[in-house]
Structures are given as structure tokens and as C-alpha cells.
Amino acid sequence: MARKAAAHRYRVDDARGNVMWEGEGDDYKAVPPEFRDRPGDGEPAHYIYQLADDGEAVLIGVQRSEAEEAELLAAQYNDQESGTDGN
Amino acid sequence: MATKYSVGLRNAQLDVISGASGIGGSGLLRIYSGTRPANVATAITGTLLAQLTLNATFAPAAASGVLTANAITGDTSADATGTATHFRIWKSDGTTAVIDGDVATSASDLNLTSTSIVITEPVNVTSLVITRGNA
């Protein structure tokens, strides 16, 4: 009898840690498309976690609006230009 | 001057990547936009654009200090639109990060047919090559 692959658990939070969705599937495409896609401008980012066997939530990706990602990249670029250490 | 290793030693070190203490079988290749993290232990901040499953045997034995991944089946439907800049390889458990690298269309660690990823469009790899330094 064929063995079914073990399902993985996933969770999607907003930036404040509020759970937007939680579920399981064979791979992360089990996460609903609306959370795997970028949010619209002004909507909260989607923090996608996969839950390890020990319960640890491992961040596997963040879906941000295009405007928020551009802002983040600009901030990182400015930090590099000024020589600021992240700390 | 940095230490220098023989070709045989570099090949042996690279072959560990394919084994259980490295990627192991059917690891996951996740492709991101945004800024590459400082190292593998640093959390991802980029947008996850696509996920591809690596071959059950990651790569054949290394040669000349180079490990070339076996063919990787493309992702038929990307998850977000963006410009691919870096990747992270995870073990098949999806939670154990193993390798980070750069993405381009040529002369990079991971080369794609295009770095302009479009949601629901396919994502295809042309090559994934790891070269051991200290030659």
C-alpha cells in the first residue's frame, strides 16, 4: 500500500503576529493563493511560517505589497550608503 | 594567504552537500526577491516567489571542485510577481535551511530562464552550480 507523504503545517501572520490563516498540506502551495500572492498597497504583509515538528515556526517568506517592498529596499540602500550598522 | 585544498578534498567536501548532513533527498529550492540575508541562519525577509523540489539525488559526484545539481523540475505556477535575486535551499522538511545563493540568468549560483517572475507563470531553472573555493 502506498504511503501518504506526511503533511506539513503552515501559518500566515500579519506583522503584529495576528494569525490570518493556519492549515496543512503536502507543500506550501497549501497556503491559500490570496496569502501566497502579494497584498495590495495599504494591506498588511503576509508572514508565511512553516511549523517544524518541534512546534517552532520557521519564517519561509514574506509577501509584501510592491510599495512596501520598494520602501524596504530603499531603506536598506540608504543604510548601506550611510554606513549604518544594523545592530 | 588562505589555505588551499586539493581537488580531491574539495570534491569530497562538496559531495557532503548531497548527503544527509547536507540537503539530502528532495530538498526544496525557494526563490525570493529583495535583499539576500547575511547568512543561512538569518531569517528570510524577501518575498517568496516560487518553490521547486530538487531531485531525489541532489547532484552527481563533484568534479574539478564543482558540484552541479541534477535537473530540477520547474514550478508551473509562481506564487508572486517580482524580480528573483536570491534563493535558499531547505531540506525536504521545509524548515531546515542549508544553502543561500544568488540568482541571475547566467554566471550565478542559480540561473533561471528569467529573473522576472510573474504570478501563475512557470519558473524554470537552467543550472544550479556550487563551486568550492580555496583551490
Short mmCIF file of C-alpha atoms in Angstrom, two decimals:
data_model
loop_
_atom_site.label_atom_id
_atom_site.label_comp_id
_atom_site.label_asym_id
_atom_site.label_seq_id
_atom_site.Cartn_x
_atom_site.Cartn_y
_atom_site.Cartn_z
CA MET A 1 0.00 0.00 0.00
CA ALA A 2 1.41 3.38 -0.94
CA ARG A 3 2.43 5.59 1.94
CA LYS A 4 0.98 9.07 2.01
CA ALA A 5 3.59 11.79 2.38
CA ALA A 6 3.49 13.49 5.74
CA ALA A 7 1.62 16.77 5.63
CA HIS A 8 3.27 19.98 6.77
CA ARG A 9 1.63 22.69 8.80
CA TYR A 10 1.69 26.32 7.74
CA ARG A 11 0.58 29.57 9.29
CA VAL A 12 0.20 33.08 7.96
CA ASP A 13 0.52 36.04 10.33
CA ASP A 14 0.39 39.76 9.86
CA ALA A 15 3.28 41.93 11.08
CA ARG A 16 1.82 42.03 14.60
CA GLY A 17 1.64 38.27 14.89
CA ASN A 18 -2.10 38.02 14.40
CA VAL A 19 -2.89 34.71 12.76
CA MET A 20 -4.52 35.25 9.37
CA TRP A 21 -4.66 31.59 8.35
CA GLU A 22 -3.43 28.19 9.54
CA GLY A 23 -3.61 24.79 7.89
CA GLU A 24 -1.67 21.88 6.45
CA GLY A 25 -0.73 20.31 3.14
CA ASP A 26 1.98 18.45 1.27
CA ASP A 27 3.80 21.66 0.37
CA TYR A 28 3.41 25.37 0.90
CA LYS A 29 1.04 25.70 -2.03
CA ALA A 30 -1.49 24.50 0.52
CA VAL A 31 -1.42 28.12 1.70
CA PRO A 32 -4.39 29.84 0.01
CA PRO A 33 -3.40 31.86 -3.07
CA GLU A 34 -4.55 35.13 -1.53
CA PHE A 35 -1.82 34.75 1.11
CA ARG A 36 0.87 33.46 -1.29
CA ASP A 37 0.32 36.47 -3.53
CA ARG A 38 1.37 40.00 -2.65
CA PRO A 39 -1.15 42.03 -0.68
CA GLY A 40 -2.43 45.19 -2.31
CA ASP A 41 -0.99 48.57 -1.38
CA GLY A 42 -2.02 49.55 2.13
CA GLU A 43 -2.87 45.96 3.09
CA PRO A 44 -0.86 44.09 5.76
CA ALA A 45 2.09 41.92 4.71
CA HIS A 46 1.72 38.14 4.90
CA TYR A 47 4.37 36.38 7.01
CA ILE A 48 4.34 32.74 5.95
CA TYR A 49 5.60 30.25 8.50
CA GLN A 50 6.12 26.51 8.27
CA LEU A 51 5.76 24.75 11.61
CA ALA A 52 8.59 22.36 12.42
CA ASP A 53 7.98 19.04 14.15
CA ASP A 54 9.04 20.58 17.46
CA GLY A 55 6.47 23.33 17.01
CA GLU A 56 8.94 26.06 16.05
CA ALA A 57 7.51 28.45 13.47
CA VAL A 58 10.10 28.95 10.72
CA LEU A 59 9.62 32.01 8.53
CA ILE A 60 9.86 30.84 4.93
CA GLY A 61 8.80 34.03 3.19
CA VAL A 62 7.10 37.39 3.44
CA GLN A 63 4.65 38.69 0.89
CA ARG A 64 4.60 42.48 0.89
CA SER A 65 2.83 44.97 -1.28
CA GLU A 66 5.01 46.32 -4.07
CA ALA A 67 5.04 49.74 -2.40
CA GLU A 68 6.16 48.32 0.95
CA GLU A 69 8.91 46.23 -0.63
CA ALA A 70 10.20 49.25 -2.57
CA GLU A 71 10.23 51.25 0.66
CA LEU A 72 12.11 48.48 2.47
CA LEU A 73 14.70 48.16 -0.27
CA ALA A 74 15.21 51.94 -0.32
CA ALA A 75 15.73 51.96 3.46
CA GLN A 76 18.30 49.16 3.21
CA TYR A 77 20.06 51.01 0.41
CA ASN A 78 20.19 54.20 2.48
CA ASP A 79 21.63 52.27 5.42
CA GLN A 80 24.41 50.95 3.21
CA GLU A 81 25.12 54.42 1.81
CA SER A 82 25.46 55.94 5.27
CA GLY A 83 27.48 53.04 6.60
CA THR A 84 24.96 52.41 9.37
CA ASP A 85 25.44 49.13 11.18
CA GLY A 86 22.12 47.35 11.67
CA ASN A 87 22.59 46.24 15.27
CA MET B 1 47.12 33.53 2.29
CA ALA B 2 44.08 31.30 2.67
CA THR B 3 44.51 27.59 2.98
CA LYS B 4 44.48 25.66 -0.28
CA TYR B 5 42.79 22.30 -0.80
CA SER B 6 43.42 19.58 -3.33
CA VAL B 7 40.79 18.89 -5.97
CA GLY B 8 40.04 15.55 -4.33
CA LEU B 9 39.40 17.20 -0.97
CA ARG B 10 37.20 19.92 -2.46
CA ASN B 11 35.18 17.30 -4.33
CA ALA B 12 34.71 15.30 -1.14
CA GLN B 13 33.56 18.41 0.73
CA LEU B 14 31.06 19.23 -2.00
CA ASP B 15 29.68 15.71 -2.04
CA VAL B 16 28.66 16.14 1.59
CA ILE B 17 26.11 18.72 0.37
CA SER B 18 24.14 15.97 -1.38
CA GLY B 19 24.17 13.70 1.67
CA ALA B 20 22.05 13.53 4.79
CA SER B 21 24.12 16.15 6.62
CA GLY B 22 23.60 18.48 3.67
CA ILE B 23 20.47 18.80 1.58
CA GLY B 24 19.57 15.12 1.48
CA GLY B 25 16.88 13.86 -0.88
CA SER B 26 14.18 16.04 -2.45
CA GLY B 27 15.19 19.32 -0.85
CA LEU B 28 13.24 22.49 -1.53
CA LEU B 29 14.53 25.38 -3.62
CA ARG B 30 12.76 28.60 -2.68
CA ILE B 31 13.35 31.68 -4.79
CA TYR B 32 12.97 35.18 -3.37
CA SER B 33 13.06 38.83 -4.30
CA GLY B 34 14.54 41.51 -2.07
CA THR B 35 17.77 41.59 -0.12
CA ARG B 36 19.68 38.37 0.49
CA PRO B 37 20.14 37.62 4.22
CA ALA B 38 23.64 37.81 5.69
CA ASN B 39 23.85 34.05 6.12
CA VAL B 40 21.77 30.88 6.22
CA ALA B 41 20.96 31.34 9.91
CA THR B 42 19.38 34.73 9.23
CA ALA B 43 15.63 34.84 8.69
CA ILE B 44 14.34 35.43 5.20
CA THR B 45 12.92 38.90 4.60
CA GLY B 46 12.26 38.65 0.88
CA THR B 47 9.11 37.86 -0.99
CA LEU B 48 8.73 34.17 -1.75
CA LEU B 49 8.22 33.96 -5.50
CA ALA B 50 8.42 30.24 -6.23
CA GLN B 51 9.23 26.85 -4.78
CA LEU B 52 10.77 23.96 -6.70
CA THR B 53 11.54 20.46 -5.45
CA LEU B 54 15.10 19.29 -6.01
CA ASN B 55 15.97 15.90 -7.40
CA ALA B 56 15.85 12.93 -5.02
CA THR B 57 19.61 12.85 -5.56
CA PHE B 58 20.69 16.46 -5.40
CA ALA B 59 23.76 16.08 -7.61
CA PRO B 60 26.16 13.52 -9.04
CA ALA B 61 29.67 13.37 -7.57
CA ALA B 62 31.54 16.66 -7.72
CA ALA B 63 34.26 17.09 -10.32
CA SER B 64 37.06 19.65 -10.52
CA GLY B 65 35.77 21.32 -7.35
CA VAL B 66 32.33 21.92 -8.83
CA LEU B 67 29.00 20.39 -7.83
CA THR B 68 26.31 20.61 -10.50
CA ALA B 69 22.75 19.87 -9.43
CA ASN B 70 20.71 17.27 -11.25
CA ALA B 71 17.83 18.55 -13.38
CA ILE B 72 15.20 20.43 -11.39
CA THR B 73 11.55 20.28 -12.39
CA GLY B 74 10.16 23.77 -12.87
CA ASP B 75 7.44 25.40 -10.84
CA THR B 76 4.37 25.50 -13.07
CA SER B 77 2.79 28.43 -11.25
CA ALA B 78 4.78 31.15 -9.49
CA ASP B 79 3.29 32.47 -6.29
CA ALA B 80 4.05 36.16 -6.62
CA THR B 81 5.36 38.69 -9.10
CA GLY B 82 8.83 40.10 -8.55
CA THR B 83 12.48 40.07 -9.53
CA ALA B 84 14.33 36.99 -8.30
CA THR B 85 17.54 37.96 -6.50
CA HIS B 86 18.42 35.09 -4.20
CA PHE B 87 17.47 31.58 -3.17
CA ARG B 88 17.54 29.38 -0.12
CA ILE B 89 17.69 25.59 -0.20
CA TRP B 90 15.92 23.76 2.59
CA LYS B 91 15.86 20.10 3.48
CA SER B 92 12.69 18.29 2.45
CA ASP B 93 11.22 19.12 5.86
CA GLY B 94 10.94 22.72 4.64
CA THR B 95 12.21 24.13 7.92
CA THR B 96 15.94 23.31 7.93
CA ALA B 97 17.84 25.85 5.85
CA VAL B 98 21.04 24.59 4.21
CA ILE B 99 22.33 26.89 1.47
CA ASP B 100 21.83 30.51 0.35
CA GLY B 101 22.92 31.84 -3.02
CA ASP B 102 22.43 34.41 -5.74
CA VAL B 103 20.07 34.22 -8.71
CA ALA B 104 20.58 35.53 -12.23
CA THR B 105 20.13 34.29 -15.77
CA SER B 106 23.82 33.46 -16.28
CA ALA B 107 27.10 33.15 -14.37
CA SER B 108 25.36 32.93 -11.00
CA ASP B 109 24.91 30.19 -8.40
CA LEU B 110 21.37 29.60 -9.63
CA ASN B 111 20.49 30.53 -13.18
CA LEU B 112 16.88 30.88 -14.29
CA THR B 113 15.45 31.31 -17.75
CA SER B 114 14.25 34.71 -16.47
CA THR B 115 14.52 36.55 -13.16
CA SER B 116 11.30 38.44 -13.87
CA ILE B 117 8.85 36.16 -12.14
CA VAL B 118 5.17 36.59 -12.86
CA ILE B 119 2.46 35.14 -10.68
CA THR B 120 0.89 31.92 -12.07
CA GLU B 121 3.55 31.79 -14.83
CA PRO B 122 6.16 28.98 -14.89
CA VAL B 123 9.60 29.26 -13.30
CA ASN B 124 12.41 27.20 -14.81
CA VAL B 125 15.99 26.58 -13.77
CA THR B 126 18.77 26.33 -16.31
CA SER B 127 21.54 25.46 -13.84
CA LEU B 128 22.43 25.27 -10.17
CA VAL B 129 26.16 25.06 -9.62
CA ILE B 130 28.22 25.23 -6.43
CA THR B 131 31.94 25.86 -6.75
CA ARG B 132 34.21 25.10 -3.78
CA GLY B 133 36.70 27.85 -3.08
CA ASN B 134 40.19 27.51 -1.63
CA ALA B 135 41.53 26.00 -4.83
#
